[in-house]
CSV table of C-alpha atoms in Angstrom, one decimal:
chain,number,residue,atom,x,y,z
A,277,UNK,CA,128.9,79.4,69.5
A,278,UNK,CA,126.2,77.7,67.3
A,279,UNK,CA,122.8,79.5,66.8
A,280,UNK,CA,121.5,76.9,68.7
A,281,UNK,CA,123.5,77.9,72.0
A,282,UNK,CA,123.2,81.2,71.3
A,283,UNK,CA,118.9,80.6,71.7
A,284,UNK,CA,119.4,78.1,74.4
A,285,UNK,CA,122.0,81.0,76.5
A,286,UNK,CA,119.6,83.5,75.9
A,287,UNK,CA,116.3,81.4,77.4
A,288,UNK,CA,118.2,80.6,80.4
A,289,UNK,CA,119.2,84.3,80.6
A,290,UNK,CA,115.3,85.3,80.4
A,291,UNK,CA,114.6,82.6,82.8
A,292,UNK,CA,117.2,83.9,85.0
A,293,UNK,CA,116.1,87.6,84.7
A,294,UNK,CA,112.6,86.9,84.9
A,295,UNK,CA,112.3,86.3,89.0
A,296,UNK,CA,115.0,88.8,89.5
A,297,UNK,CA,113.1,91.6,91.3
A,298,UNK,CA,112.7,95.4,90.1
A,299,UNK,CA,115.7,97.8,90.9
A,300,UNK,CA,113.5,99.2,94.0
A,301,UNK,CA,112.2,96.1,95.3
A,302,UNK,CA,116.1,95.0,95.6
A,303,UNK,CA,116.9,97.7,97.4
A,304,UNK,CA,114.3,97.6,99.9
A,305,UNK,CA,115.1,93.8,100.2
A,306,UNK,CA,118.5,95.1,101.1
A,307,UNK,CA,117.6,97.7,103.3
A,308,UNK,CA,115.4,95.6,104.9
A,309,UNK,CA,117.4,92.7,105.7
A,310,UNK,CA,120.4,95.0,107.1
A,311,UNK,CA,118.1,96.5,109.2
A,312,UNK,CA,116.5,93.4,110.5
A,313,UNK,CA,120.1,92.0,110.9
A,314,UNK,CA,120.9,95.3,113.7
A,315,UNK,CA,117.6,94.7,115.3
A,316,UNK,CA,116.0,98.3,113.5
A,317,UNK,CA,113.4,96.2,112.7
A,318,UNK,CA,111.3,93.4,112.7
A,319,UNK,CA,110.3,91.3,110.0
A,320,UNK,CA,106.8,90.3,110.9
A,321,UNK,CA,106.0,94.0,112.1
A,322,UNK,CA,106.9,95.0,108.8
A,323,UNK,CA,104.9,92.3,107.0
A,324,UNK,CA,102.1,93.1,109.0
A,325,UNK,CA,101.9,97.1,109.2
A,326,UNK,CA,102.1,96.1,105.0
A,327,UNK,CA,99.0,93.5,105.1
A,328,UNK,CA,96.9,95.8,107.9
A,329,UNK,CA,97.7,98.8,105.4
A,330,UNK,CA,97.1,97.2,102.2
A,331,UNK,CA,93.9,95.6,103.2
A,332,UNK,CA,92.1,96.0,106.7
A,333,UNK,CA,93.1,99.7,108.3
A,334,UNK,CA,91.1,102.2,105.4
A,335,UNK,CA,89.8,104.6,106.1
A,336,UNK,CA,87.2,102.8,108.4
A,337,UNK,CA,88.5,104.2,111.9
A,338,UNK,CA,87.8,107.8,110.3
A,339,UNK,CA,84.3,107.0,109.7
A,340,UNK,CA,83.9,106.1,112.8
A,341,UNK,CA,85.1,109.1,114.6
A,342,UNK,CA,83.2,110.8,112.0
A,343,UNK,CA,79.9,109.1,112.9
A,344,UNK,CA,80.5,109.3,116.5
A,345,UNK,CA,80.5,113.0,116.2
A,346,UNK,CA,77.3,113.2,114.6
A,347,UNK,CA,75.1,110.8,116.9
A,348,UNK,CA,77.4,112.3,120.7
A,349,UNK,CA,77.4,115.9,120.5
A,350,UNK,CA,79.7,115.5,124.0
A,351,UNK,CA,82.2,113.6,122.0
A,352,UNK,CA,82.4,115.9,119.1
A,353,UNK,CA,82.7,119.1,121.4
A,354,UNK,CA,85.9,117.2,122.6
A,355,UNK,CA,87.3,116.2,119.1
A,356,UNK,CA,86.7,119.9,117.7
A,357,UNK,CA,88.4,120.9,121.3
A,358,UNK,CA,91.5,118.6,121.1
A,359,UNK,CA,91.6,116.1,118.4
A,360,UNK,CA,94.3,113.6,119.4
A,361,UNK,CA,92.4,113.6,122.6
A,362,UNK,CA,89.4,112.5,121.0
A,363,UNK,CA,90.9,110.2,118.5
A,364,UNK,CA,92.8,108.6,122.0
A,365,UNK,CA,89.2,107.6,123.3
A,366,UNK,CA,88.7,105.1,120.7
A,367,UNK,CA,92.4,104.4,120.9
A,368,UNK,CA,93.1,106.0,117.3
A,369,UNK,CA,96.4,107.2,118.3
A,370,UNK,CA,99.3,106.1,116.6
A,371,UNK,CA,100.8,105.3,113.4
A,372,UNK,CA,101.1,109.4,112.2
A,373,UNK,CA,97.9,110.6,113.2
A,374,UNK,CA,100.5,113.0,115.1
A,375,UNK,CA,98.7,116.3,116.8
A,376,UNK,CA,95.0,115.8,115.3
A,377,UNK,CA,93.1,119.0,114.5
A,378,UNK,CA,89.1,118.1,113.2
A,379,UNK,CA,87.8,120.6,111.3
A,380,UNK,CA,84.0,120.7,110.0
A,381,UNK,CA,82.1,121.4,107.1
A,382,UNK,CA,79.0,123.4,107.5
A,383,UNK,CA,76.5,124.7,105.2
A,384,UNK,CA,78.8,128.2,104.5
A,385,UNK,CA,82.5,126.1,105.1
A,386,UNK,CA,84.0,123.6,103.2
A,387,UNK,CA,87.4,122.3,104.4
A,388,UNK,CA,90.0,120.4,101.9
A,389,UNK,CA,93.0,119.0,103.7
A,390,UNK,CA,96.4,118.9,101.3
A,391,UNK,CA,100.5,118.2,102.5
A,392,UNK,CA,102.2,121.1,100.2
A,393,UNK,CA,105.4,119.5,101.2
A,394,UNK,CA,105.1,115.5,100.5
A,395,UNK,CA,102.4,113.8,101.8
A,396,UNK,CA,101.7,113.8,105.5
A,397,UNK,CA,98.0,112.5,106.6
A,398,UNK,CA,96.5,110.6,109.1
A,399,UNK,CA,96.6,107.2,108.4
A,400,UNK,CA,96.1,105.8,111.3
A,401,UNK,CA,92.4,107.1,110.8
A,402,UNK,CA,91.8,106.9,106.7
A,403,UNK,CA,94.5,104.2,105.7
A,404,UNK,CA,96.9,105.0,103.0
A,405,UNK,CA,97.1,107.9,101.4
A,406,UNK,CA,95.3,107.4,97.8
A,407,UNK,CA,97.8,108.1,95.2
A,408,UNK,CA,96.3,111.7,93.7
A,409,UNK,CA,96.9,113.0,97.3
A,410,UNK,CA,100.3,112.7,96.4
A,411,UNK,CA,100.7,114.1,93.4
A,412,UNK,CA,102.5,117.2,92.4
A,413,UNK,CA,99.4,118.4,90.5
A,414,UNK,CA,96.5,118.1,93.6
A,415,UNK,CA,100.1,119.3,96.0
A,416,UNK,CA,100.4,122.6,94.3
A,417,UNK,CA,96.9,123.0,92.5
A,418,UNK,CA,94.9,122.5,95.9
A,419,UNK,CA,96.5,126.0,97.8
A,420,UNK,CA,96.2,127.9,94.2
A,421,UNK,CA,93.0,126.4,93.1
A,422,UNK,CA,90.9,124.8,95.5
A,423,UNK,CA,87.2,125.3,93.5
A,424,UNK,CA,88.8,123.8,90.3
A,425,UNK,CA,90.4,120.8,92.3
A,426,UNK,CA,87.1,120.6,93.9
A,427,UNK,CA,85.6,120.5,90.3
A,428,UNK,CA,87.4,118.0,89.4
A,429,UNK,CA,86.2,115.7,92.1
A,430,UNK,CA,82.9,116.6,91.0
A,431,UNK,CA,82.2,118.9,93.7
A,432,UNK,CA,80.8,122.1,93.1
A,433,UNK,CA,81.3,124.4,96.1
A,434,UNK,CA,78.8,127.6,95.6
A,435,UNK,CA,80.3,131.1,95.9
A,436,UNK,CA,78.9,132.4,99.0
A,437,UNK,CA,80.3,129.2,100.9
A,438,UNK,CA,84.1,129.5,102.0
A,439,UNK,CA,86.5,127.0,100.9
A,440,UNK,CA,89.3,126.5,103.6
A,441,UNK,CA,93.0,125.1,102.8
A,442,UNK,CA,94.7,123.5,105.5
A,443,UNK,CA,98.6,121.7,105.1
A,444,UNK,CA,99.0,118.7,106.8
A,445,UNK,CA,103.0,118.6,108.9
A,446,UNK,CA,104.7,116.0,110.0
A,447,UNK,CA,103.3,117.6,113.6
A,448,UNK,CA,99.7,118.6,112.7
A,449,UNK,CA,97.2,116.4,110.5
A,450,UNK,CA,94.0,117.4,110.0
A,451,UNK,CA,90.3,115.9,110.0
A,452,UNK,CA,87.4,117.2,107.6
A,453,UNK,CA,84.3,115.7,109.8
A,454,UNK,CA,81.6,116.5,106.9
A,455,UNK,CA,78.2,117.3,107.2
A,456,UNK,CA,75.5,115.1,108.3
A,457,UNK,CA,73.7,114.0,105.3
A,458,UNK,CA,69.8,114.7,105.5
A,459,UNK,CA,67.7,111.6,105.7
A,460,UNK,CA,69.9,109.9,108.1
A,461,UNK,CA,68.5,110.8,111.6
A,462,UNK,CA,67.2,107.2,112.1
A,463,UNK,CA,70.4,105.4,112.1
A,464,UNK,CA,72.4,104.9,114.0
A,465,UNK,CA,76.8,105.0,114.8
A,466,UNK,CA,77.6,101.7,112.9
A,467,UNK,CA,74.8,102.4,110.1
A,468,UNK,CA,76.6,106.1,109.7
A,469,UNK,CA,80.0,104.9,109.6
A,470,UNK,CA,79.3,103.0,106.5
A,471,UNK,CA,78.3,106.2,104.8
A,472,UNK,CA,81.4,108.2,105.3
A,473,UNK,CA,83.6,108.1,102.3
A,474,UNK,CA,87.4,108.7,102.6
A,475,UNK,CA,87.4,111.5,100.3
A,476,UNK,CA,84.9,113.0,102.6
A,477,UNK,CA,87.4,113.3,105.3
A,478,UNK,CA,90.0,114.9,103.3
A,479,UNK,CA,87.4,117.4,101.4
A,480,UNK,CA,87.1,116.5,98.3
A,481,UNK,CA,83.8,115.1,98.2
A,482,UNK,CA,80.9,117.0,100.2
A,483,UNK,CA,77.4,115.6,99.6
A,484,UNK,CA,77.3,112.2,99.8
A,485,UNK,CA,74.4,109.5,99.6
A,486,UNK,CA,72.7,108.6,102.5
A,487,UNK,CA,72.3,105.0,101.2
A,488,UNK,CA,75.8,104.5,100.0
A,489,UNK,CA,78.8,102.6,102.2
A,490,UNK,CA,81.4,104.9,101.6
A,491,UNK,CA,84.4,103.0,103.5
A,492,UNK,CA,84.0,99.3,102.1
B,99,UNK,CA,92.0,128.5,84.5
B,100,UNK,CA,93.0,127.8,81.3
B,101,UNK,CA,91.7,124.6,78.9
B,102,UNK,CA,95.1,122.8,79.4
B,103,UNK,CA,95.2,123.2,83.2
B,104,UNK,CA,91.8,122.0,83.2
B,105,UNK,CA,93.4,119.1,81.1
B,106,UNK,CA,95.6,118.3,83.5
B,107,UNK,CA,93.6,117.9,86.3
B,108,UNK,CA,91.3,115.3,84.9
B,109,UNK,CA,94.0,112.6,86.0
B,110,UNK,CA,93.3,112.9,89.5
B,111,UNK,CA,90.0,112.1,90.0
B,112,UNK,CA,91.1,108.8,87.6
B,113,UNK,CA,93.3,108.1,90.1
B,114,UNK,CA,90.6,107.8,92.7
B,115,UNK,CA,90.1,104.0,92.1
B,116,UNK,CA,93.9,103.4,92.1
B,117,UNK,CA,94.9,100.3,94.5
B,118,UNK,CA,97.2,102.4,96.9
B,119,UNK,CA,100.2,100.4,96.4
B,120,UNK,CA,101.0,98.7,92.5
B,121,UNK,CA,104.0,96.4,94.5
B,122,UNK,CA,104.7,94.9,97.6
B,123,UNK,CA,108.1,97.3,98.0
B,124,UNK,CA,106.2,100.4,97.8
B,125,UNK,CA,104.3,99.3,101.0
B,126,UNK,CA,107.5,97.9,102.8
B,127,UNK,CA,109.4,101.3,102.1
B,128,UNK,CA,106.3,103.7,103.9
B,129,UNK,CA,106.4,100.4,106.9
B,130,UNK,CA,110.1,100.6,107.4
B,131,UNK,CA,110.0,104.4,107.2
B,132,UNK,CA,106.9,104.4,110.0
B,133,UNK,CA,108.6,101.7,112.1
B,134,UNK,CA,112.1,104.2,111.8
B,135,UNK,CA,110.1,106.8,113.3
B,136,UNK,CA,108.2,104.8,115.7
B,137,UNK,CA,112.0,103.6,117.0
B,138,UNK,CA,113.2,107.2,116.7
B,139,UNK,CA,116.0,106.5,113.8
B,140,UNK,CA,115.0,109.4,112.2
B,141,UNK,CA,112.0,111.8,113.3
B,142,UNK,CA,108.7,112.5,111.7
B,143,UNK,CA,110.0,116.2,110.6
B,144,UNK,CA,113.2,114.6,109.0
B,145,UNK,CA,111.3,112.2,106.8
B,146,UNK,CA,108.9,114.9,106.1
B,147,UNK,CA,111.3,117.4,104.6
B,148,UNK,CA,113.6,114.7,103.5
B,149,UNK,CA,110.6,113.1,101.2
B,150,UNK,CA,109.1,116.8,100.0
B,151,UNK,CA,113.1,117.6,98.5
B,152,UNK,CA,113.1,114.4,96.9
B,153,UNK,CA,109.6,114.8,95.3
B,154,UNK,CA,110.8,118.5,94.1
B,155,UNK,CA,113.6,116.9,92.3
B,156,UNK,CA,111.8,114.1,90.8
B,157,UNK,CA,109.1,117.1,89.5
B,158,UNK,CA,112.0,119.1,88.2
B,159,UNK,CA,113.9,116.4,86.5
B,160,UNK,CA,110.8,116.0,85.0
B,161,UNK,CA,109.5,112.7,86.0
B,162,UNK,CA,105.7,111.8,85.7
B,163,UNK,CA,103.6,112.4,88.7
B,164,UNK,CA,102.7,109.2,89.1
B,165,UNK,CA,102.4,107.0,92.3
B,166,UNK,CA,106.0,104.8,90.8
B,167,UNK,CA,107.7,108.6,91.1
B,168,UNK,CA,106.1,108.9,94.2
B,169,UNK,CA,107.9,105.5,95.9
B,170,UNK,CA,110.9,105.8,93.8
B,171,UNK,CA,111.5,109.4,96.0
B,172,UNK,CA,110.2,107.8,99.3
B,173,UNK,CA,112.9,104.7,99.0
B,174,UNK,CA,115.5,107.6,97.9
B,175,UNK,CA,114.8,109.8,101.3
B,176,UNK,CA,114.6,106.8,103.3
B,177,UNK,CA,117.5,105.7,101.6
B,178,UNK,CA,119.4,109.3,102.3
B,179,UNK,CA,118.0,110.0,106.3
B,180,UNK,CA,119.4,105.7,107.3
B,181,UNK,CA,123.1,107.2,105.6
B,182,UNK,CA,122.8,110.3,107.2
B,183,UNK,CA,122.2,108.5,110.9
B,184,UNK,CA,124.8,106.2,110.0
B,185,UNK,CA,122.1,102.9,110.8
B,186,UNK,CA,122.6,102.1,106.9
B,187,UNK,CA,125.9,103.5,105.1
B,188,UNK,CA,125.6,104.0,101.3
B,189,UNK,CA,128.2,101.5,100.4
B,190,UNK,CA,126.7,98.8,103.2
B,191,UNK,CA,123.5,99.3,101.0
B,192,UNK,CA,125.1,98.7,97.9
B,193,UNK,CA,126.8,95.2,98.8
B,194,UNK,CA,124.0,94.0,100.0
B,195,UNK,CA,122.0,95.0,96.8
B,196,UNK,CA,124.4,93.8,94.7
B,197,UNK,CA,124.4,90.1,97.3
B,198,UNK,CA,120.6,89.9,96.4
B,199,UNK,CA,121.2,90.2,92.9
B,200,UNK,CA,123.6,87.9,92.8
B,201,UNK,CA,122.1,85.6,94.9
B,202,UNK,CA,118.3,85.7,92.7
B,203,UNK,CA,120.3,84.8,89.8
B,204,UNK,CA,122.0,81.9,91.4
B,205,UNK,CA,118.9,80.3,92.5
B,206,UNK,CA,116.7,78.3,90.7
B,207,UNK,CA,113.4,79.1,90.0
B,208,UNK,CA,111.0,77.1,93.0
B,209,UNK,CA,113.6,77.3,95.5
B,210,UNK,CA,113.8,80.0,98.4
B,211,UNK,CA,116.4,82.6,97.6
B,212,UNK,CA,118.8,83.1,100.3
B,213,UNK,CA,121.8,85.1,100.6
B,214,UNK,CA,123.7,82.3,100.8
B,215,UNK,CA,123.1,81.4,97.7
B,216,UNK,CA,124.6,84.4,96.3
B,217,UNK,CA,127.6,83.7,93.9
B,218,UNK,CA,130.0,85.6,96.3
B,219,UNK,CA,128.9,87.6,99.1
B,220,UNK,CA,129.9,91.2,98.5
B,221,UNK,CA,129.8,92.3,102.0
């Protein structure tokens, strides 16, 4: 073969290669499309769970539970009583929330939500886990070392307040409902939902703005 | 804590900003695995334990702990738990890989690929 085919065989080869898809995304393209074939699933449920996760879900249906326990003290006494309850009112159920348990930050608690195992959270309510949640590092260093996690996050948690741990299951998911930030007692459930950032909810963020719109 | 654990924290909070999914597969694996559950294929406890011994190995083989280790081990246990309930066997999976390939390379670059267009069908 002359040098000139040899160039011209190995463009065509690049062009070839170049739409073939990763290893992974081939095998999900497989998996998919056997599963599709024995009615498993759905191609446009799947294509939609993906573009309602990637984009429009967040954690914006967590704020709002959030800021609908701080303005209805009715409603939070029932999401601290029974969360999947609660979360059923606004109909929040679904998609892995699984058995719901809120838990809340006050001025000597802090709560930090972690899954020891792999990564079970309630996504349903705060969207896709964000990927340090599912880390080795945060999986094992969050049970061992809260305070420095917390650190890390920039949050400073003071000795005499109590740092609690809890492991998300497949079966139980937990909620951090945060503290009301002072300077807020004028607005009102839609204005509040804006301030309550994701990180909020899983504990590694405590104070936050009162201006700020933590879910956008 | 030490100076080097301290090190090694610092990546997490830079992952804070990180879009949640890098590629469209990573998405489609955690919607198939929901919709598997949903349809009772596999339970929630299953793909639970299933991804947490995956994401062991990957830590012990030594893999980074990156989001890409992260989906690589979700496709693997979702991968494993449609074997194990027999709704996708290993081999079934394979061919049909393999068809894919085969049928991206066959296709021109603009036109839809389609299985059919696969050199030879393997399954």
């Amino acid at each position: 073969m002359s040098n000139y085919d040899s160039a011209k065989v190995a463009k065509i080869h690049h062009h070839l290669h170049s739409h073939l898809p990763s290893e992974p995304a081939l095998r999900v393209k497989a998996l998919e499309s056997l599963l599709v074939e024995k009615g498993l699933v759905n191609s446009q449920t799947i294509d939609a769970w993906v573009e309602a996760y990637s984009e429009e879900i967040g954690p914006k249906r967590g704020a709002r539970v959030v800021a609908k326990a701080w303005t209805d003290p009715a409603f939070k006494a029932r999401l601290m009583d029974d969360g999947t309850a609660a979360i059923d009112e606004l109909d929040f159920v679904g998609n892995a929330t699984a058995h719901l348990k809120a838990v809340e930050n006050t001025g000597s608690v802090h709560n930090l939500v972690v899954c020891t195992l792999c990564s079970c959270y309630p996504f349903a309510l705060l969207g896709v886990a964000p990927n340090w949640y599912k880390t080795a590092a945060y999986r094992s260093r969050a049970v061992r070392d809260p305070r420095g996690v917390l650190q890390e996050f920039g949050v400073n948690i003071a000795d005499d307040i109590e740092v609690r741990v809890w492991d998300n299951t497949a079966e139980l998911r937990y909620l951090v409902v945060p503290q009301r930030p002072a300077g807020t007692e004028g607005l009102d459930e839609e204005a509040l939902t804006g301030l309550v950032t994701r990180n909020a909810m899983i504990g590694t963020d405590r104070k936050f703005s009162a201006t700020a719109t933590g879910t956008s | 804590m030490s100076p080097s654990e301290t090190d090694a924290l610092k990546p997490l909070k830079k992952m804070d900003a990180e879009p949640v999914f890098e590629e469209l597969w990573q998405a489609q694996v955690l919607a198939i695995a929901d919709a598997m559950v949903n349809a009772g294929t596999f339970k929630a406890a299953a793909w639970s334990k299933t991804l947490g011994r995956e994401l062991k190995a990957a830590e012990a083989a030594g893999a980074d702990d990156t989001a890409q280790t992260y989906y690589k081990a979700a496709l693997r246990a979702l991968e494993g738990l449609l074997a194990q309930s027999d709704a996708v066997p290993f081999a079934t999976l394979e061919a049909r890989r393999e068809a894919w390939k085969q049928a991206y390379l066959a296709t021109p670059h603009g036109s839809p690929v389609d299985l059919a267009n696969a050199v030879s069908r393997a399954d």
